[in-house]
PDB file of C-alpha atoms and ligand atoms in Angstrom:
ATOM      1  CA  MET A 218       1.792   8.374 -69.504  1.00 84.00           C
ATOM      2  CA  SER A 219       0.038  11.640 -69.321  1.00 96.00           C
ATOM      3  CA  LEU A 220      -2.504  12.643 -66.878  1.00 98.00           C
ATOM      4  CA  LYS A 221      -5.308  12.254 -69.599  1.00 98.00           C
ATOM      5  CA  ASN A 222      -4.188   9.416 -71.104  1.00 98.00           C
ATOM      6  CA  VAL A 223      -4.413   7.385 -67.587  1.00 98.00           C
ATOM      7  CA  ALA A 224      -7.635   8.921 -66.743  1.00 98.00           C
ATOM      8  CA  LEU A 225      -9.082   7.630 -70.099  1.00 98.00           C
ATOM      9  CA  GLU A 226      -7.830   4.294 -69.837  1.00 98.00           C
ATOM     10  CA  VAL A 227      -8.773   3.856 -66.359  1.00 98.00           C
ATOM     11  CA  ARG A 228     -12.412   4.855 -67.219  1.00 98.00           C
ATOM     12  CA  GLU A 229     -12.802   2.022 -69.251  1.00 98.00           C
ATOM     13  CA  ASN A 230     -12.960  -0.197 -66.292  1.00 98.00           C
ATOM     14  CA  ALA A 231     -15.533   1.794 -64.540  1.00 98.00           C
ATOM     15  CA  HIS A 232     -18.153  -0.040 -63.130  1.00 98.00           C
ATOM     16  CA  ALA A 233     -21.266   2.060 -63.704  1.00 98.00           C
ATOM     17  CA  PRO A 234     -24.260  -0.548 -64.949  1.00 98.00           C
ATOM     18  CA  TYR A 235     -26.591   1.969 -63.086  1.00 98.00           C
ATOM     19  CA  SER A 236     -25.910   5.201 -64.419  1.00 98.00           C
ATOM     20  CA  ARG A 237     -23.995   4.069 -67.650  1.00 98.00           C
ATOM     21  CA  PHE A 238     -21.841   7.228 -66.814  1.00 98.00           C
ATOM     22  CA  LYS A 239     -18.027   6.146 -66.696  1.00 98.00           C
ATOM     23  CA  VAL A 240     -15.723   8.452 -65.111  1.00 98.00           C
ATOM     24  CA  GLY A 241     -12.024   8.269 -65.200  1.00 98.00           C
ATOM     25  CA  ALA A 242      -9.356  10.340 -62.790  1.00 98.00           C
ATOM     26  CA  ALA A 243      -6.192  10.528 -62.157  1.00 98.00           C
ATOM     27  CA  VAL A 244      -4.103  12.468 -59.705  1.00 98.00           C
ATOM     28  CA  ARG A 245      -0.383  13.358 -59.713  1.00 98.00           C
ATOM     29  CA  ALA A 246       1.065  12.883 -56.331  1.00 98.00           C
ATOM     30  CA  ALA A 247       4.151  14.962 -54.973  1.00 97.00           C
ATOM     31  CA  SER A 248       6.598  12.173 -55.814  1.00 98.00           C
ATOM     32  CA  GLY A 249       5.222  12.649 -59.369  1.00 98.00           C
ATOM     33  CA  THR A 250       3.599   8.981 -59.500  1.00 98.00           C
ATOM     34  CA  VAL A 251       0.326   9.243 -61.045  1.00 98.00           C
ATOM     35  CA  TYR A 252      -2.459   7.372 -59.438  1.00 98.00           C
ATOM     36  CA  ALA A 253      -5.615   6.449 -61.213  1.00 98.00           C
ATOM     37  CA  GLY A 254      -9.421   5.781 -60.151  1.00 98.00           C
ATOM     38  CA  CYS A 255     -12.756   5.156 -61.633  1.00 99.00           C
ATOM     39  CA  ASN A 256     -16.584   5.146 -60.494  1.00 98.00           C
ATOM     40  CA  VAL A 257     -17.564   1.799 -58.771  1.00 98.00           C
ATOM     41  CA  GLU A 258     -21.431   1.728 -58.527  1.00 98.00           C
ATOM     42  CA  ASN A 259     -23.597  -0.859 -56.562  1.00 98.00           C
ATOM     43  CA  ILE A 260     -26.836  -1.901 -56.692  1.00 98.00           C
ATOM     44  CA  ALA A 261     -27.430  -0.006 -53.227  1.00 98.00           C
ATOM     45  CA  SER A 262     -26.554   3.197 -54.546  1.00 93.00           C
ATOM     46  CA  PRO A 263     -25.248   5.257 -51.500  1.00 95.00           C
ATOM     47  CA  GLU A 264     -22.588   2.472 -51.742  1.00 98.00           C
ATOM     48  CA  GLY A 265     -21.033   3.826 -54.979  1.00 98.00           C
ATOM     49  CA  THR A 266     -17.903   5.462 -55.179  1.00 98.00           C
ATOM     50  CA  CYS A 267     -16.546   8.271 -57.613  1.00 98.00           C
ATOM     51  CA  ALA A 268     -13.348   8.199 -59.638  1.00 98.00           C
ATOM     52  CA  GLU A 269     -11.775  11.004 -57.747  1.00 98.00           C
ATOM     53  CA  ALA A 270     -12.426   9.148 -54.566  1.00 98.00           C
ATOM     54  CA  GLY A 271     -10.838   5.962 -56.132  1.00 98.00           C
ATOM     55  CA  ALA A 272      -7.659   7.763 -57.593  1.00 98.00           C
ATOM     56  CA  ILE A 273      -7.433   9.494 -54.112  1.00 98.00           C
ATOM     57  CA  ALA A 274      -7.559   6.360 -52.182  1.00 98.00           C
ATOM     58  CA  ALA A 275      -4.661   4.631 -54.593  1.00 98.00           C
ATOM     59  CA  MET A 276      -2.446   7.531 -53.578  1.00 98.00           C
ATOM     60  CA  VAL A 277      -3.169   6.995 -50.118  1.00 98.00           C
ATOM     61  CA  ALA A 278      -2.878   3.564 -50.057  1.00 98.00           C
ATOM     62  CA  ALA A 279       0.751   3.788 -51.882  1.00 98.00           C
ATOM     63  CA  GLY A 280       1.611   5.996 -49.032  1.00 98.00           C
ATOM     64  CA  GLU A 281       1.614   9.489 -50.287  1.00 98.00           C
ATOM     65  CA  THR A 282      -0.662  12.131 -49.216  1.00 98.00           C
ATOM     66  CA  ARG A 283      -0.185  15.367 -51.625  1.00 98.00           C
ATOM     67  CA  LEU A 284      -1.395  15.622 -54.946  1.00 98.00           C
ATOM     68  CA  THR A 285      -0.364  18.396 -57.500  1.00 98.00           C
ATOM     69  CA  GLU A 286      -2.521  18.021 -60.661  1.00 98.00           C
ATOM     70  CA  VAL A 287      -5.921  16.274 -61.367  1.00 98.00           C
ATOM     71  CA  TYR A 288      -7.622  15.174 -64.455  1.00 98.00           C
ATOM     72  CA  VAL A 289     -10.993  13.851 -64.745  1.00 98.00           C
ATOM     73  CA  VAL A 290     -13.025  12.386 -67.880  1.00 98.00           C
ATOM     74  CA  ALA A 291     -16.226  11.202 -68.845  1.00 98.00           C
ATOM     75  CA  ALA A 292     -18.553  11.312 -71.919  1.00 98.00           C
ATOM     76  CA  GLY A 293     -20.813  13.948 -71.911  1.00 96.00           C
ATOM     77  CA  PRO A 294     -21.998  17.162 -73.687  1.00 97.00           C
ATOM     78  CA  GLN A 295     -19.622  19.384 -71.389  1.00 98.00           C
ATOM     79  CA  PRO A 296     -16.628  18.229 -69.102  1.00 98.00           C
ATOM     80  CA  VAL A 297     -17.349  16.472 -66.287  1.00 96.00           C
ATOM     81  CA  THR A 298     -17.492  18.350 -62.717  1.00 97.00           C
ATOM     82  CA  PRO A 299     -16.378  16.910 -59.309  1.00 98.00           C
ATOM     83  CA  CYS A 300     -19.599  16.473 -57.023  1.00 97.00           C
ATOM     84  CA  GLY A 301     -19.398  18.438 -53.777  1.00 97.00           C
ATOM     85  CA  GLY A 302     -17.926  15.351 -51.807  1.00 97.00           C
ATOM     86  CA  CYS A 303     -15.114  14.781 -54.333  1.00 98.00           C
ATOM     87  CA  ARG A 304     -14.273  18.643 -53.955  1.00 98.00           C
ATOM     88  CA  GLN A 305     -13.922  18.328 -50.092  1.00 97.00           C
ATOM     89  CA  LYS A 306     -11.943  14.804 -50.749  1.00 97.00           C
ATOM     90  CA  LEU A 307      -9.863  16.838 -53.175  1.00 98.00           C
ATOM     91  CA  ALA A 308      -9.358  19.811 -50.615  1.00 96.00           C
ATOM     92  CA  GLU A 309      -7.985  17.227 -47.975  1.00 96.00           C
ATOM     93  CA  PHE A 310      -5.028  16.363 -50.222  1.00 97.00           C
ATOM     94  CA  GLY A 311      -4.370  19.462 -52.458  1.00 97.00           C
ATOM     95  CA  ALA A 312      -3.560  22.884 -51.934  1.00 96.00           C
ATOM     96  CA  GLY A 313      -5.935  25.853 -53.320  1.00 96.00           C
ATOM     97  CA  ASP A 314      -4.261  26.661 -56.422  1.00 97.00           C
ATOM     98  CA  VAL A 315      -3.766  22.571 -57.542  1.00 98.00           C
ATOM     99  CA  ARG A 316      -5.228  22.570 -61.195  1.00 98.00           C
ATOM    100  CA  VAL A 317      -8.085  20.216 -61.795  1.00 98.00           C
ATOM    101  CA  THR A 318      -8.680  19.716 -65.434  1.00 98.00           C
ATOM    102  CA  MET A 319     -12.432  18.117 -66.328  1.00 98.00           C
ATOM    103  CA  ALA A 320     -12.905  16.865 -69.860  1.00 98.00           C
ATOM    104  CA  THR A 321     -14.907  15.271 -72.271  1.00 98.00           C
ATOM    105  CA  THR A 322     -13.880  11.795 -74.093  1.00 98.00           C
ATOM    106  CA  ASP A 323     -14.257  14.043 -77.094  1.00 98.00           C
ATOM    107  CA  GLY A 324     -11.324  16.373 -76.123  1.00 97.00           C
ATOM    108  CA  ALA A 325     -12.902  19.362 -74.566  1.00 98.00           C
ATOM    109  CA  GLU A 326     -11.315  20.590 -71.523  1.00 98.00           C
ATOM    110  CA  THR A 327     -11.896  23.203 -68.818  1.00 98.00           C
ATOM    111  CA  ALA A 328      -9.792  23.671 -65.616  1.00 98.00           C
ATOM    112  CA  MET A 329     -10.158  25.143 -62.355  1.00 98.00           C
ATOM    113  CA  THR A 330      -8.473  25.125 -59.176  1.00 98.00           C
ATOM    114  CA  ILE A 331      -9.080  23.345 -56.101  1.00 98.00           C
ATOM    115  CA  ASN A 332     -10.137  26.769 -54.483  1.00 97.00           C
ATOM    116  CA  GLU A 333     -12.460  28.057 -57.583  1.00 98.00           C
ATOM    117  CA  LEU A 334     -14.368  24.402 -57.124  1.00 98.00           C
ATOM    118  CA  LEU A 335     -14.856  24.750 -53.269  1.00 97.00           C
ATOM    119  CA  PRO A 336     -14.790  28.391 -52.310  1.00 96.00           C
ATOM    120  CA  GLY A 337     -14.826  28.850 -48.093  1.00 90.00           C
ATOM    121  CA  ALA A 338     -13.638  25.310 -47.890  1.00 89.00           C
ATOM    122  CA  PHE A 339     -14.088  23.867 -44.506  1.00 88.00           C
ATOM    123  CA  GLY A 340     -10.315  23.246 -43.369  1.00 86.00           C
ATOM    124  CA  ALA A 341      -8.519  22.866 -40.139  1.00 85.00           C
ATOM    125  CA  GLY A 342      -8.263  26.805 -39.442  1.00 87.00           C
ATOM    126  CA  HIS A 343     -12.019  26.515 -38.518  1.00 91.00           C
ATOM    127  CA  MET A 344     -11.006  24.318 -35.726  1.00 92.00           C
ATOM    128  CA  THR A 345      -8.379  26.068 -34.207  1.00 88.00           C
ATOM    129  CA  GLY A 346      -8.974  27.285 -30.599  1.00 80.00           C
ATOM    130  CA  ASN A 347     -11.293  24.235 -29.626  1.00 73.00           C
TER     131      ASN A 347
HETATM  132  N1  THU B 267     -18.976  10.474 -60.944  1.00 64.21           N
HETATM  133  C1  THU B 267     -17.447  10.183 -60.655  1.00 64.21           C
HETATM  134  O1  THU B 267     -17.236   9.424 -60.530  1.00 64.21           O
HETATM  135  N2  THU B 267     -17.059  11.647 -60.902  1.00 64.21           N
HETATM  136  C2  THU B 267     -17.213  12.887 -61.059  1.00 64.21           C
HETATM  137  O2  THU B 267     -17.103  14.198 -61.122  1.00 64.21           O
HETATM  138  C3  THU B 267     -19.063  13.154 -60.979  1.00 64.21           C
HETATM  139  C4  THU B 267     -19.719  11.685 -61.076  1.00 64.21           C
HETATM  140  C5  THU B 267     -19.732   9.284 -60.962  1.00 64.21           C
HETATM  141  C6  THU B 267     -20.727   9.205 -59.835  1.00 64.21           C
HETATM  142  C7  THU B 267     -21.805   8.039 -60.594  1.00 64.21           C
HETATM  143  O3  THU B 267     -20.960   6.689 -60.614  1.00 64.21           O
HETATM  144  C8  THU B 267     -21.783   8.704 -61.625  1.00 64.21           C
HETATM  145  O4  THU B 267     -20.511   9.173 -61.907  1.00 64.21           O
HETATM  146  C9  THU B 267     -23.211   9.214 -62.273  1.00 64.21           C
HETATM  147  O5  THU B 267     -23.310  10.380 -60.925  1.00 64.21           O
END
């Protein structure tokens, strides 16, 4: 199944009773396997998790730590864009040139690299010499 279809399908399982904003994410790992995640909200709102975080967690739980492609989809007027925290999470496991496609359920898409989403990202290089 394509990244798009995986993301659309997992989005249906999102637990979003508070925002009513269901998000689906799919990441392709270095092996080629695709992992899916949806947002999981909580009555204690800070405890909610984003779709991207869920997909990354599934990938890591399966024993993979590098992602090569990302797709995120939600129903909105414009393609959904990863939150700041998820940009940092994506940067943890993906190279700067990894393509992140952001989409609406109506089929609008826009793509940016991880570097474009998180310019000047904090990384291991900042800690050398300590
Ligand atoms: N959300 C995601 O899961 N991913 C994004 O890229 C943007 C926002 C979720 C978090 C929350 O459950 C809901 O969308 C509204 O912010």
